[in-house]
Coordinates of C-alpha atoms and ligand atoms in Angstrom, one line a residue:
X1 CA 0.0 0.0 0.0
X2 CA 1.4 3.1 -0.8
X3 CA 1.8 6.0 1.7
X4 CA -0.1 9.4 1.6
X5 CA 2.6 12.2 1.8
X6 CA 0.8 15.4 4.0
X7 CA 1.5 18.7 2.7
X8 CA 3.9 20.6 5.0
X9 CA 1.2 23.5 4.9
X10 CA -1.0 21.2 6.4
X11 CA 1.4 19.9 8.7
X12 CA 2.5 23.3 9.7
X13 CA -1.4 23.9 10.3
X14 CA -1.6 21.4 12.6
X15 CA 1.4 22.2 14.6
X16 CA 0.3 25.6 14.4
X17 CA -3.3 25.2 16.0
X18 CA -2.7 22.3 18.6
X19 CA 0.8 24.1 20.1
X20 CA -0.9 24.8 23.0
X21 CA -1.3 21.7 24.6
X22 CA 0.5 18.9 26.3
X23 CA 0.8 15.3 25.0
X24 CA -0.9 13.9 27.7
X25 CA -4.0 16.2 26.9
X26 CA -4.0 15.4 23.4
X27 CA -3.5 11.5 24.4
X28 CA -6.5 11.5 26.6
X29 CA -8.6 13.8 24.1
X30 CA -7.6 11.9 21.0
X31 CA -8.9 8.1 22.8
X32 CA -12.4 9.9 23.5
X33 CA -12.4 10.9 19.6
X34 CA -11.1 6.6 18.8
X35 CA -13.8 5.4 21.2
X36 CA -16.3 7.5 19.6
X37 CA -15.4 6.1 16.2
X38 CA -15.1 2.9 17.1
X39 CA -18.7 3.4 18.5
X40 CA -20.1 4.9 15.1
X41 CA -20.6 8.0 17.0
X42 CA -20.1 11.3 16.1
X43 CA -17.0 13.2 17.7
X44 CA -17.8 15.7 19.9
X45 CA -15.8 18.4 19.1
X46 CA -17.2 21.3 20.9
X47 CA -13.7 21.4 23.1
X48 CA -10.3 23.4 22.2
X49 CA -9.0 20.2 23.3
X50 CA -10.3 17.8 20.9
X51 CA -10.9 19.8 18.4
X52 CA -6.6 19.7 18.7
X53 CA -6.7 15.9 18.9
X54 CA -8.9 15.8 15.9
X55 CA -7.1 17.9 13.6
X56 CA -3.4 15.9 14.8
X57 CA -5.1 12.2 14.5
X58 CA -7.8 12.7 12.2
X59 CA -7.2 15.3 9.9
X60 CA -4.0 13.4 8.1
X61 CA -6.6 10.4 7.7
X62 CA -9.5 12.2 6.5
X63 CA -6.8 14.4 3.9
X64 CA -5.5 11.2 2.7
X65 CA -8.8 9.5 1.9
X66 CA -10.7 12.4 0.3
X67 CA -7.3 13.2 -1.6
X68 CA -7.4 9.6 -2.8
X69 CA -11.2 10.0 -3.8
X70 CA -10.8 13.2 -5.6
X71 CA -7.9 11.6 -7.3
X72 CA -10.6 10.2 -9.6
X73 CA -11.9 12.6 -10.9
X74 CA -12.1 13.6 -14.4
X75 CA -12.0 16.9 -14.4
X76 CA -9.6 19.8 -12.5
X77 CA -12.8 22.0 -10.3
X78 CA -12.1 25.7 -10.6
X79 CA -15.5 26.0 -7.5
X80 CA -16.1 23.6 -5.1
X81 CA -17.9 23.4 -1.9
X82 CA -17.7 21.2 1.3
X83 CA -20.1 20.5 3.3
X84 CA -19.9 19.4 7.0
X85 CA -16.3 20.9 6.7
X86 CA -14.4 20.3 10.4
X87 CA -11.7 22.3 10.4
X88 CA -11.8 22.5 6.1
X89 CA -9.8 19.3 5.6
X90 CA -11.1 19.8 2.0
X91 CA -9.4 22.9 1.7
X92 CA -6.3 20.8 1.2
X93 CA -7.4 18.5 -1.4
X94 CA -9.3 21.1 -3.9
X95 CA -7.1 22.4 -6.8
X96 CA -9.2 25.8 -5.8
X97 CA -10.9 28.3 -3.2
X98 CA -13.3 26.5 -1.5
X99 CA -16.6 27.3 0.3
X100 CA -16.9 25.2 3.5
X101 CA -20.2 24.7 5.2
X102 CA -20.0 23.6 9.2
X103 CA -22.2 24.7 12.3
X104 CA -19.4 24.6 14.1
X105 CA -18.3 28.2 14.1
X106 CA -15.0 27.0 16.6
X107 CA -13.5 25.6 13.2
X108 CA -13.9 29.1 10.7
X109 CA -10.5 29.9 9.4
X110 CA -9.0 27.2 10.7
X111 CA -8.1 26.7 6.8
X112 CA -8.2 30.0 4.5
X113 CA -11.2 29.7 2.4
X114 CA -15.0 31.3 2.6
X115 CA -16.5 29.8 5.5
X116 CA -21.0 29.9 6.1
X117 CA -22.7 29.1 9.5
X118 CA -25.5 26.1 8.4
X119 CA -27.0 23.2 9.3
X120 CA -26.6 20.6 6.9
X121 CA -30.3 19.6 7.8
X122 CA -31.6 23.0 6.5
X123 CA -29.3 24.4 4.3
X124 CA -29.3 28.1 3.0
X125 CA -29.5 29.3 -0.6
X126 CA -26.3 28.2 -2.1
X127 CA -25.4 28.8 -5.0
X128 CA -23.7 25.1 -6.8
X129 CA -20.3 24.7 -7.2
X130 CA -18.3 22.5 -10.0
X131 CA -17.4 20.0 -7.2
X132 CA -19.4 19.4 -4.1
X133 CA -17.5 17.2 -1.1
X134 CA -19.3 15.9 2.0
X135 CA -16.8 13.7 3.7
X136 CA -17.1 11.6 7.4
X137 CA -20.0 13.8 8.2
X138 CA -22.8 11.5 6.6
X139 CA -22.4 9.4 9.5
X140 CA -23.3 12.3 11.9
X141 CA -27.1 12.8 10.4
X142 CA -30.1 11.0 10.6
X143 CA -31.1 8.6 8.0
X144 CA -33.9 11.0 7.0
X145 CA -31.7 14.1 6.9
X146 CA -28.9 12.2 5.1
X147 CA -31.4 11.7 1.8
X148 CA -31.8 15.5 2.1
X149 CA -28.7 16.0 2.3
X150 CA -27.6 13.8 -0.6
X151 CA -31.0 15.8 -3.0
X152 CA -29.6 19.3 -1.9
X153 CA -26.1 18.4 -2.4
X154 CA -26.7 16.3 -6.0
X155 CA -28.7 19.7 -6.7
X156 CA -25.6 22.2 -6.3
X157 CA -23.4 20.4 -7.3
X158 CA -22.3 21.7 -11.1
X159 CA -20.7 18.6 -12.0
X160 CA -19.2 16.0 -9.2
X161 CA -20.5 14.6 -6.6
X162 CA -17.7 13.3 -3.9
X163 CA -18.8 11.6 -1.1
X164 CA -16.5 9.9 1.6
X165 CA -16.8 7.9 4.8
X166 CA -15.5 6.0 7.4
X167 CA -14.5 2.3 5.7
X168 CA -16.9 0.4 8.0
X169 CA -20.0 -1.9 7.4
X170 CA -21.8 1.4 8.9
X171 CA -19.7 4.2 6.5
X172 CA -20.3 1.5 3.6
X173 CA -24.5 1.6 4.1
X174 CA -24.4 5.2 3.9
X175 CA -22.1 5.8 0.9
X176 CA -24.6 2.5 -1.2
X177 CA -27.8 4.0 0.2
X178 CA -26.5 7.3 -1.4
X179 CA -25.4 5.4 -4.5
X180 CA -29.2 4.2 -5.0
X181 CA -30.6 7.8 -4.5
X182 CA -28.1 9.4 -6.8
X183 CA -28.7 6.9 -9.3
X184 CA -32.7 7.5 -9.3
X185 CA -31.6 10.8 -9.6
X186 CA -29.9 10.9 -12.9
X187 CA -26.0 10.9 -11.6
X188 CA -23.7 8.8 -13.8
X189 CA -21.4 7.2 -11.1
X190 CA -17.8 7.5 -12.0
X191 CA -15.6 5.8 -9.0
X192 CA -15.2 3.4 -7.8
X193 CA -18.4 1.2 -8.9
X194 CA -18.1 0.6 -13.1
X195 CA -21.1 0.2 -13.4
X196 CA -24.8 1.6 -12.4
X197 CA -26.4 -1.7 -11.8
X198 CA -27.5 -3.3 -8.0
X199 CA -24.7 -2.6 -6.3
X200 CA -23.2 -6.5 -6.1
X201 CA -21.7 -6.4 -2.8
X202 CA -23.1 -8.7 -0.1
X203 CA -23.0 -9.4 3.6
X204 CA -20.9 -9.7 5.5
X205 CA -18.2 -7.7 3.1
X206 CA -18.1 -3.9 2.5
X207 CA -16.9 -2.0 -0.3
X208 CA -13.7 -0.5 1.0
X209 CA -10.4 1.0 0.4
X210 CA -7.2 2.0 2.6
X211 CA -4.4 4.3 2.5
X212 CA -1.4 4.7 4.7
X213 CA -0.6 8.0 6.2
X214 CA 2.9 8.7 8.1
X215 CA 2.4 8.9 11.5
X216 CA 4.0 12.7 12.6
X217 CA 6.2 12.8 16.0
X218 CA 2.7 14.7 17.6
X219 CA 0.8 12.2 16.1
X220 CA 2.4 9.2 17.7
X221 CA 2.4 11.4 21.0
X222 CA -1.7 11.4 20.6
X223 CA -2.3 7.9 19.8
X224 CA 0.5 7.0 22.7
X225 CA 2.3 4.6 20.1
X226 CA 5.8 4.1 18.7
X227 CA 4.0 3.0 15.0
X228 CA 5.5 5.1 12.2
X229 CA 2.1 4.3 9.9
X230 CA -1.9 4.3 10.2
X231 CA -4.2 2.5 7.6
X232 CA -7.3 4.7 7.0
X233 CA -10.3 2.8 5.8
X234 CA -13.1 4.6 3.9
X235 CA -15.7 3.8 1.5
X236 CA -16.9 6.6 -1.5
X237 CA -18.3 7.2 -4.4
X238 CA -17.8 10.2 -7.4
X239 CA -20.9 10.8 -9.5
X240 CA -21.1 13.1 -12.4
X241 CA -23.6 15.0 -13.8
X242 CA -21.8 14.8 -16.9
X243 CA -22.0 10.8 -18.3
X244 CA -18.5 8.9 -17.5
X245 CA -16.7 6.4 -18.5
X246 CA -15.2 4.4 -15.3
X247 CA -13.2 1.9 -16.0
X248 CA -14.6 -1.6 -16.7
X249 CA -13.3 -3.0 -13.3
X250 CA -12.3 -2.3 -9.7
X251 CA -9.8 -3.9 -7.5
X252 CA -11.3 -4.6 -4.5
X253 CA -8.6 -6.7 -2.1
X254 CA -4.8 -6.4 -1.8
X255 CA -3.8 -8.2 -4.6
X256 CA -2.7 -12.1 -4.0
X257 CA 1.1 -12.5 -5.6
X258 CA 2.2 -15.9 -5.6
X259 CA 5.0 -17.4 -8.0
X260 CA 3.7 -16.9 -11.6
X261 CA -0.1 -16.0 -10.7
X262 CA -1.2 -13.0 -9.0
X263 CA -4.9 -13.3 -8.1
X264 CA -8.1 -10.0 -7.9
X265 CA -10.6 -10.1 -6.6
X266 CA -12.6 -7.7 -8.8
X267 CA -16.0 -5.7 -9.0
X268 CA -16.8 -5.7 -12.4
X269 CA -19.1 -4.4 -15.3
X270 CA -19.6 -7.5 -16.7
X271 CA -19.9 -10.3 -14.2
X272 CA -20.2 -8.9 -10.9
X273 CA -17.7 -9.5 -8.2
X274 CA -15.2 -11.5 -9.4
X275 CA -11.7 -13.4 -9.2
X276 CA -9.7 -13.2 -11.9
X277 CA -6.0 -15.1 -12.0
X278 CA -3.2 -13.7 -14.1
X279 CA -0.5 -15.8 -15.2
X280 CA 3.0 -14.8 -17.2
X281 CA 1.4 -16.6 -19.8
X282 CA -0.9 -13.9 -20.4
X283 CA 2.3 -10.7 -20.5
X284 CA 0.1 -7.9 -21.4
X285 CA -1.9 -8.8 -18.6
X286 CA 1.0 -9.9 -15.8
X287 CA 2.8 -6.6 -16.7
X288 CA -0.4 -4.9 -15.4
X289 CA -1.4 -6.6 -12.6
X290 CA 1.9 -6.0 -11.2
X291 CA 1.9 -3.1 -10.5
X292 CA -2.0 -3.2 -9.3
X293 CA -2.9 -2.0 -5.9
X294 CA -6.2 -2.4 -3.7
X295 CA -8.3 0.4 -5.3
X296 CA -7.0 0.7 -8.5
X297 CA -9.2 0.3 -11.6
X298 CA -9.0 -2.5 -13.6
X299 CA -9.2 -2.1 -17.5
X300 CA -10.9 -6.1 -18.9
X301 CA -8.9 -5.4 -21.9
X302 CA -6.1 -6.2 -20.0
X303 CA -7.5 -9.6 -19.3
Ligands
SAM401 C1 -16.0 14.2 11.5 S1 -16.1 15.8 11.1 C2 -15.5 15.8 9.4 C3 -14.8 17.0 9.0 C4 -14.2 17.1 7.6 N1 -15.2 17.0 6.6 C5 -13.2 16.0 7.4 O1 -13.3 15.2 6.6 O2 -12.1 16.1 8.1 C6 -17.8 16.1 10.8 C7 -18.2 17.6 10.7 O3 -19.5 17.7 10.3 C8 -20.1 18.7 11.0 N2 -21.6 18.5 11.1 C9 -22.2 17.4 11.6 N3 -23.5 17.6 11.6 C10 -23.7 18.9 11.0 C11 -24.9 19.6 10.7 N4 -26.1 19.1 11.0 N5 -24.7 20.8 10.1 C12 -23.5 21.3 9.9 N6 -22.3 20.6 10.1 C13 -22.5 19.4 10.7 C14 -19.5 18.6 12.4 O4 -19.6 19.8 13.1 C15 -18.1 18.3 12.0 O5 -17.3 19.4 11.9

C-alpha cells in the first residue's frame, strides 16, 4: 500500500493550531475521539482540546482519503464546496478556493477559504459549485436528513458529486444508500463502482479501500504509540452530472502474488464481483497486474 505524503502547509497547520497543549492532553482527548469512532458515533468536538486531537489524529486520515477519492476525478474543479467541513480538511485537497459549510463556528479559518454558518439539515440558498465534497459527516445525520442532504447536495453540485466515509460496514450503508438515490436521480457514477447496476456487494463484506498515512512525532504522542504508519479505511463514491466512462473493473482486495499467478478479486461491469487469476502466460496482462494496488481500476482489456 502506498503512503499518503501530508502537505507541510498542512502539517505546519496542525502544529500551528494544537501548540498549546501537552501530550498527555491530546493522548486523553484523542482516545475519547477513537472510542467514539469505534462506536459509530459522532465526535464531539465542541472542546479546544479535541478539536486539537482531531485535527493531529484525524485530519491526516480524513486528507489522505478524500485526496485519494478526488484523485478520480475527471475533471480539475475551478468551484467547489464542502459541506460538513471540520476544520476544512477539504481545503487541502481542492485544486481551488473553496466554500466550507460547518455549524461549528469553533473551526472558521481554521483553513483559509470562505466559511458559512449552516445546518446541513436546513441548508441556505447556495449557489452550486463544480465539485461538491461531504466527507465523514454523513455518519453524523439522521437517515432522514442524510437523503436530504444527498437531494440538496446532488442539486448544487455543477458537475461531481464526492462523497466519503468511514470504511466500516456502517460508513459503507451510507455511501450504497447514497449510491441508489443518486442513481434514481440521474448521476452517472464515476468511481469506484463501473457500473450503475445493484450494487453487487453482499453481507458480510463492505466495499472499502485503505491508505497509509505517516504517522507525525505529535501524532504518535496522541495515539501514545511508537507505529511510524496508520491504515485509513473509507468507502466513496464520485458521481457526475456529466456521463462517465469508469473503467470496466475495480480492485477490491490487496492483490494475491504468488509465484507466476497473482490473483483480484474484482468488482466488475460485466460479471459482478469476481476473481480473476493472471499468469505470465498472459504478459500484457501480468505486466499490469503487477503493478495493481487495492483500489486501483482495472481495465478487462487487459484480461
Ligand atoms: C468528523 S467531522 C468531518 C470534518 C471534515 N469533513 C473532514 O473530513 O475532516 C464532521 C463535521 O460535520 C459537522 N456537522 C455534523 N452535523 C452537521 C450539521 N447538521 N450541520 C453542519 N455541520 C455538521 C461537524 O460539526 C463536524 O465538523
Amino acid at each position: 500500500m502506498q503512503t499518503a505524503p501530508i502537505p507541510h502547509p498542512l502539517r505546519e497547520m496542525i502544529e500551528r493550531e494544537t501548540a498549546d497543549f501537552k501530550g498527555a492532553q491530546l493522548a486523553a482527548a484523542a482516545e475519547a475521539l477513537s472510542t467514539a469512532y469505534r462506536a459509530g458515533l459522532p465526535a464531539a468536538l465542541s472542546s479546544p482540546v479535541a478539536r486539537a486531537a482531531y485535527l493531529v489524529t484525524r485530519v491526516p486520515a480524513t486528507y489522505a482519503a478524500l485526496t485519494r477519492a478526488a484523485a478520480e476525478l475527471p475533471f480539475e474543479p475551478e468551484t467547489w464546496l464542502d459541506l460538513g467541513a471540520g476544520p476544512g480538511t477539504a481545503g487541502w485537497v481542492a485544486p481551488c478556493d473553496v466554500t466550507f459549510v460547518e455549524k461549528n463556528k469553533d473551526w472558521f479559518g481554521t483553513t483559509p477559504g470562505r466559511w458559512i454558518e449552516a445546518d446541513l439539515r436546513r441548508l441556505p440558498h447556495l449557489e452550486p459549485h463544480e465539485a461538491v465534497s461531504i466527507s465523514y459527516a454523513l455518519n453524523e445525520l439522521a437517515p432522514a436528513e442524510r437523503t436530504r442532504l444527498i437531494v440538496e447536495a446532488w442539486r448544487l453540485a455543477g458537475n461531481a458529486l464526492i462523497l466519503v466515509e468511514p470504511g466500516t460496514v456502517e460508513g459503507f450503508a451510507h455511501i450504497r444508500a447514497a449510491r441508489t438515490q443518486l442513481i434514481e436521480l440521474g448521476a452517472h457514477l464515476h468511481a469506484p463502482c463501473p457500473h450503475q447496476l445493484e450494487c453487487p456487494m453482499t453481507d458480510p463484506d463492505w466495499c472499502h479501500f485503505a491508505v497509509r498515512i505517516e504517522r507525525t512525532r505529535l501524532h504518535k504522542i496522541a495515539k501514545g504509540g511508537d507505529l511510524s504508519y496508520e491504515d485509513e479505511k473509507y468507502s466513496y463514491l464520485i458521481a457526475l452530472k456529466e456521463p462517465s466512462t469508469p473503467p470496466s473493473g475495480r480492485i477490491l482486495r490487496h492483490p494475491k502474488i504468488h509465484s507466476g499467478l497473482i490473483e483480484l478479486t474484482l468488482c466488475t461491469r460485466d460479471e459482478g464481483i469476481k476473481n480473476a487469476r493472471i499468469t505470465k502466460k498472459t504478459k500484457d496482462q501480468w505486466r499490469v497486474a503487477r503493478k495493481s494496488d487495492w483500489g486501483g481500476p482495472w481495465d478487462a482489456a487487459a484480461e
